[in-house]
Coordinates of C-alpha atoms in Angstrom, one line a residue:
X307 CA -74.9 158.0 -24.2
X308 CA -72.4 156.1 -22.9
X309 CA -71.1 158.9 -20.3
X310 CA -74.8 159.6 -19.2
X311 CA -75.4 155.5 -18.5
X312 CA -71.9 156.1 -16.7
X313 CA -73.0 158.7 -14.7
X314 CA -76.6 157.0 -13.8
X315 CA -74.6 153.8 -12.6
X316 CA -72.1 156.0 -10.5
X317 CA -74.8 157.3 -9.1
X318 CA -77.2 155.1 -8.2
X319 CA -74.0 152.8 -6.9
X320 CA -73.5 156.2 -4.7
X321 CA -76.7 156.6 -3.6
X322 CA -77.1 152.5 -2.1
X323 CA -73.4 152.5 -0.6
X324 CA -74.2 155.8 1.3
X325 CA -78.6 154.0 2.4
X326 CA -76.5 151.2 3.2
X327 CA -74.0 153.1 5.3
X328 CA -77.1 155.3 7.1
X329 CA -78.5 151.4 7.8
X330 CA -75.5 150.8 8.8
X331 CA -74.3 154.3 11.8
X332 CA -75.3 153.4 15.0
X333 CA -77.9 155.8 16.3
X334 CA -78.5 157.1 19.8
X335 CA -80.5 154.1 21.4
X336 CA -80.7 151.2 22.3
X337 CA -83.7 148.5 22.0
X338 CA -85.8 147.2 25.0
X339 CA -86.5 143.4 24.4
X340 CA -88.2 141.0 26.7
X341 CA -85.4 138.6 28.5
X342 CA -85.7 135.0 29.6
X343 CA -87.4 134.2 32.9
X344 CA -86.2 131.3 35.6
X345 CA -88.5 129.8 37.8
X346 CA -86.4 130.7 41.2
X347 CA -87.8 127.6 42.5
X348 CA -85.3 125.1 39.8
X349 CA -82.8 124.6 38.8
X350 CA -80.5 126.8 36.0
X351 CA -77.9 124.7 34.0
X352 CA -78.2 122.6 36.1
X353 CA -77.7 124.0 39.6
X354 CA -80.4 125.3 41.7
X355 CA -81.0 128.9 42.2
X356 CA -81.6 128.3 45.9
X357 CA -79.6 126.4 48.1
X358 CA -80.1 125.3 51.3
X359 CA -77.6 124.0 53.1
X360 CA -78.5 122.4 57.2
X361 CA -81.6 122.5 56.2
X362 CA -84.7 120.4 55.1
X363 CA -86.2 122.0 52.0
X364 CA -89.9 121.3 50.1
X365 CA -90.9 121.2 46.5
X366 CA -93.5 123.9 45.2
X367 CA -96.1 122.0 42.4
X368 CA -96.3 125.7 40.2
X369 CA -93.8 127.8 39.6
X370 CA -92.2 131.6 40.9
X371 CA -91.0 132.7 37.9
X372 CA -88.3 136.3 38.0
X373 CA -88.5 138.5 34.9
X374 CA -85.7 140.6 32.6
X375 CA -85.5 142.3 30.3
X376 CA -83.1 142.5 27.5
X377 CA -81.3 145.6 26.1
X378 CA -80.0 145.6 22.5
X379 CA -76.9 148.2 23.4
X380 CA -75.6 148.9 19.2
X381 CA -78.5 149.9 17.3
X382 CA -78.3 150.8 13.9
X383 CA -81.1 152.0 11.3
X384 CA -82.6 149.0 10.5
X385 CA -82.6 147.6 14.0
X386 CA -84.4 150.6 15.4
X387 CA -87.1 150.6 12.9
X388 CA -88.0 147.1 13.1
X389 CA -88.4 147.2 16.6
X390 CA -90.5 150.9 16.4
X391 CA -92.5 148.5 14.7
X392 CA -92.4 146.0 17.0
X393 CA -95.4 145.4 19.8
X394 CA -92.7 143.9 22.2
X395 CA -89.7 145.7 21.6
X396 CA -89.3 149.7 22.9
X397 CA -86.6 151.9 21.3
X398 CA -85.3 154.6 24.4
X399 CA -82.4 156.9 24.6
X400 CA -79.2 155.2 24.9
X401 CA -78.6 157.9 27.8
X402 CA -81.5 156.0 29.5
X403 CA -79.9 153.0 30.4
X404 CA -76.2 154.9 29.6
X405 CA -75.6 158.0 31.2
X406 CA -73.0 159.9 29.3
X407 CA -70.9 159.9 31.7
X408 CA -70.2 156.3 32.1
X409 CA -69.5 153.5 30.2
X410 CA -71.5 150.0 30.1
X411 CA -68.5 148.3 32.1
X412 CA -69.5 150.9 34.6
X413 CA -73.1 150.7 34.4
X414 CA -72.4 146.9 34.1
X415 CA -70.5 147.0 37.6
X416 CA -73.4 149.1 39.2
X417 CA -76.3 146.3 37.9
X418 CA -74.2 143.4 39.1
X419 CA -73.7 145.5 42.8
X420 CA -77.1 145.7 43.0
X421 CA -78.1 142.2 41.4
X422 CA -75.6 141.2 44.3
X423 CA -76.8 143.6 47.3
X424 CA -81.2 142.5 46.4
X425 CA -79.8 138.8 47.3
X426 CA -79.1 139.7 50.2
X427 CA -82.0 141.6 51.5
X428 CA -83.8 139.1 50.1
X429 CA -82.7 136.9 52.5
X430 CA -82.6 139.0 55.1
X431 CA -86.5 139.4 54.4
X432 CA -87.3 136.0 54.2
X433 CA -85.6 134.6 57.4
X434 CA -87.5 138.5 59.3
X435 CA -91.0 136.3 57.7
X436 CA -89.7 132.7 58.5
X437 CA -89.4 133.9 62.3
X438 CA -85.2 135.3 62.1
X439 CA -85.4 138.7 63.4
X440 CA -82.5 141.3 62.1
X441 CA -80.0 142.0 65.2
X442 CA -77.7 145.0 65.4
X443 CA -75.1 144.0 66.1
X444 CA -72.2 146.8 66.7
X445 CA -69.4 145.3 64.5
X446 CA -67.0 148.1 65.4
X447 CA -66.7 150.9 68.0
X448 CA -65.2 154.5 66.7
X449 CA -62.4 155.6 68.8
X450 CA -62.9 158.8 70.9
X451 CA -66.6 158.7 69.8
X452 CA -69.9 158.5 72.0
X453 CA -69.7 155.0 73.3
X454 CA -66.2 154.5 74.0
X455 CA -65.6 152.4 77.3
X456 CA -69.3 151.1 76.8
X457 CA -70.2 149.3 74.9
X458 CA -68.0 146.2 72.8
X459 CA -68.1 144.7 69.2
X460 CA -70.8 141.7 69.3
X461 CA -72.7 143.8 71.8
X462 CA -76.2 143.4 70.2
X463 CA -79.0 146.7 70.7
X464 CA -82.1 146.2 71.5
X465 CA -83.8 149.1 72.5
X466 CA -83.1 152.6 72.5
X467 CA -85.0 154.6 75.3
X468 CA -88.0 151.7 75.9
X469 CA -88.4 151.6 72.1
X470 CA -87.8 148.0 70.6
X471 CA -84.7 148.2 67.8
X472 CA -85.6 145.5 65.2
X473 CA -83.0 147.0 62.7
X474 CA -80.6 149.3 61.6
X475 CA -82.3 151.0 60.4
X476 CA -84.4 151.8 63.3
X477 CA -81.9 152.8 65.7
X478 CA -80.7 155.1 63.2
X479 CA -83.8 157.0 62.8
X480 CA -84.3 156.9 67.2
X481 CA -81.1 158.3 67.7
X482 CA -81.8 161.1 65.0
X483 CA -84.9 161.9 66.3
X484 CA -82.9 163.5 69.1
X485 CA -80.1 167.0 69.1
X486 CA -76.4 165.5 69.7
X487 CA -76.1 165.3 73.3
X488 CA -78.8 164.1 74.6
X489 CA -78.4 161.4 77.0
X490 CA -79.6 158.3 75.5
X491 CA -80.5 154.8 77.6
X492 CA -79.1 152.1 75.2
X493 CA -80.5 148.4 76.1
X494 CA -77.8 145.6 74.9
X495 CA -77.0 142.2 75.3
X496 CA -73.7 141.2 75.7
X497 CA -72.3 136.7 75.9
X498 CA -76.3 136.8 75.9
X499 CA -76.6 138.5 79.2
X500 CA -78.9 141.9 79.0
X501 CA -77.2 145.3 80.2
X502 CA -78.6 149.1 79.9
X503 CA -76.1 152.0 80.0
X504 CA -76.8 155.6 79.2
X505 CA -74.6 157.2 76.5
X506 CA -74.5 160.8 75.4
X507 CA -74.6 161.7 71.7
X508 CA -71.3 163.0 69.4
X509 CA -71.3 165.5 66.3
X510 CA -68.5 165.7 64.4
X511 CA -67.3 169.5 64.5
X512 CA -68.7 170.0 60.5
X513 CA -71.6 168.4 61.1
X514 CA -74.0 167.9 63.7
X515 CA -75.8 164.7 63.1
X516 CA -75.8 163.4 66.7
X517 CA -74.3 159.9 66.7
X518 CA -73.1 157.0 69.0
X519 CA -70.3 156.4 67.2
X520 CA -70.5 153.2 66.3
X521 CA -70.6 150.7 63.0
X522 CA -73.6 148.5 63.0
X523 CA -74.4 145.2 60.7
X524 CA -77.5 144.0 60.1
X525 CA -77.1 139.4 61.5
X526 CA -79.4 136.7 61.5
X527 CA -79.0 133.4 63.7
X528 CA -81.1 130.3 61.4
X529 CA -79.4 127.2 62.0
X530 CA -79.0 127.3 58.1
X531 CA -77.5 128.5 55.2
X532 CA -79.1 130.0 52.1
X533 CA -77.3 131.1 48.1
X534 CA -78.2 132.3 45.7
X535 CA -76.4 130.4 42.4
X536 CA -77.9 132.2 39.0
X537 CA -75.3 134.8 37.1
X538 CA -75.6 136.7 34.2
X539 CA -78.5 139.0 35.4
X540 CA -78.0 142.0 37.0
X541 CA -79.8 144.7 38.3
X542 CA -82.4 144.8 41.9
X543 CA -85.8 144.3 40.2
X544 CA -85.8 140.0 40.5
X545 CA -85.6 140.9 45.2
X546 CA -89.1 140.0 45.6
X547 CA -89.1 136.3 44.1
X548 CA -86.2 136.0 45.8
X549 CA -88.0 137.2 48.5
X550 CA -90.9 134.0 48.0
X551 CA -88.4 132.2 46.3
X552 CA -86.8 131.9 49.8
X553 CA -89.5 131.5 51.4
X554 CA -91.6 129.6 49.9
X555 CA -88.5 126.5 49.3
X556 CA -88.9 126.1 53.8
X557 CA -92.0 126.5 54.9
X558 CA -94.1 123.4 55.1
X559 CA -96.8 125.0 52.8
X560 CA -96.5 125.7 48.7
X561 CA -97.0 129.3 47.8
X562 CA -97.7 128.6 43.7
X563 CA -100.8 126.5 44.8
X564 CA -99.6 124.5 41.5
X565 CA -99.3 127.8 39.5
X566 CA -96.7 129.7 37.3
X567 CA -96.8 133.7 39.5
X568 CA -94.3 135.8 37.6
X569 CA -93.2 139.1 38.8
X570 CA -90.6 141.4 39.6
X571 CA -90.0 144.0 41.8
X572 CA -86.8 145.8 44.1
X573 CA -86.8 144.7 47.6
X574 CA -85.6 146.5 51.1
X575 CA -84.7 145.5 54.5
X576 CA -88.2 146.1 55.5
X577 CA -89.5 144.3 53.1
X578 CA -91.3 147.5 50.7
X579 CA -91.4 146.1 47.1
X580 CA -90.1 148.7 44.8
X581 CA -90.8 149.3 41.0
X582 CA -88.7 148.9 38.3
X583 CA -87.7 150.0 34.2
X584 CA -89.1 147.7 31.5
X585 CA -92.5 146.4 32.9
X586 CA -93.9 146.0 29.0
X587 CA -90.8 143.5 28.0
X588 CA -91.7 141.7 31.4
X589 CA -95.2 141.0 30.9
X590 CA -94.2 139.9 27.5
X591 CA -91.5 138.0 29.0
X592 CA -94.1 135.8 31.5
X593 CA -96.7 135.2 28.9
X594 CA -94.4 133.4 26.8
X595 CA -93.3 131.1 29.9
X596 CA -96.7 130.5 30.8
X597 CA -97.2 132.8 33.9
X598 CA -100.7 132.5 35.6
X599 CA -100.3 135.9 37.2
X600 CA -98.2 139.3 37.6
X601 CA -96.5 140.7 40.5
X602 CA -96.7 143.9 39.8
X603 CA -94.5 146.6 42.1
X604 CA -96.8 149.3 42.6
X605 CA -95.1 152.0 41.5
X606 CA -95.6 150.7 37.9
X607 CA -99.2 149.5 37.8
X608 CA -99.8 152.7 36.0
X609 CA -97.4 151.3 33.2
X610 CA -98.5 147.8 33.6
X611 CA -102.2 149.0 32.7
X612 CA -101.3 150.7 29.5
X613 CA -99.0 147.7 28.4
X614 CA -101.4 144.5 29.6
X615 CA -101.1 141.2 28.2
X616 CA -104.3 138.8 27.0
X617 CA -105.2 136.6 29.6
X618 CA -102.3 137.5 32.1
X619 CA -104.3 139.0 35.3
X620 CA -102.1 141.6 37.2
X621 CA -102.1 141.8 41.7
X622 CA -100.3 145.2 42.7
X623 CA -98.0 144.3 45.5
X624 CA -96.2 147.2 47.8
X625 CA -95.0 145.3 50.2
X626 CA -93.4 141.1 50.6
X627 CA -97.0 140.8 52.5
X628 CA -99.2 142.2 49.9
X629 CA -97.7 139.3 47.3
X630 CA -98.5 136.7 50.5
X631 CA -101.6 138.0 50.6
X632 CA -102.4 138.2 46.7
X633 CA -101.1 134.5 46.4
X634 CA -102.8 133.3 48.7
X635 CA -106.1 134.4 47.5
X636 CA -105.5 133.4 43.9
X637 CA -104.4 130.5 44.6
X638 CA -107.8 130.1 46.8
X639 CA -109.4 130.6 43.5
X640 CA -109.4 134.2 44.3
X641 CA -108.7 137.3 42.3
X642 CA -105.6 138.9 44.4
X643 CA -106.1 142.8 44.3
X644 CA -106.0 144.5 41.1
X645 CA -103.6 147.1 39.3
X646 CA -104.9 150.7 40.1
X647 CA -103.7 153.9 37.9
X648 CA -103.6 155.9 41.0

């Protein structure tokens, strides 16, 4: 009986140890949780999130809050079970967040780069809305290229064959609309003086893409400087809220109308709002922060409707103009265009 008792105790102990090992073993999943929200019109750790130098800014009665998702990258069974039963967390395959061919550090580096790029695009779009158009400036003329001897660094390209160039992307579109070897009339300004020139596009030996043979930069010339000071957050999804925050700070009127507005979405240089990940967690985080309206990228609306949060209306936005319209409607007592499943 003693031996049998010892065997039973040892068996139970081994089973318990194995159970503990299983519970503590890392799983090939990550857990997405609601992250912090930040008021882009306020401060973070005592420093203004959006800083404007050499221009008068305004103070808003409300808030424009960006939303985030926390990623728990090391997941044990006990945490997975807990998150599976949570209404706000999501357990997803690890490879969706950290592709198998990339390390966590590489993913974090990409997120940091996208974070910076989103701020640049937000500033570009906001300044355009404030009346400072994007200029397409020649950064460098490629030796032996089509524009050699014609254009110079610093020239501002204004039109191609009479069609206005309002962005570097537009210039590329116009040049590529006709085959290599086409003579194009390029309008430009140099030192403030307007001029035109005929340039015949060229292509590389192994590539038929027509080119002018220049490197270009988008530039705006406001009499002030805008910068964003917010770290420990990555990815491009704060672009929309940064754009709105910059506009609000520099326009006399208060876009918030004293309301707490949250949202998410990427922004490109043309003002288009793109979809993001983690919309269910961002909705929960926004509600906890007291948001009264959530701006949802059109591409996320179907998912947002499946994960709607009681008491938090959602507005569908596809562009920054849509977002501005939604804010004006909401603060005026109306109902912005709601999310649709289509």
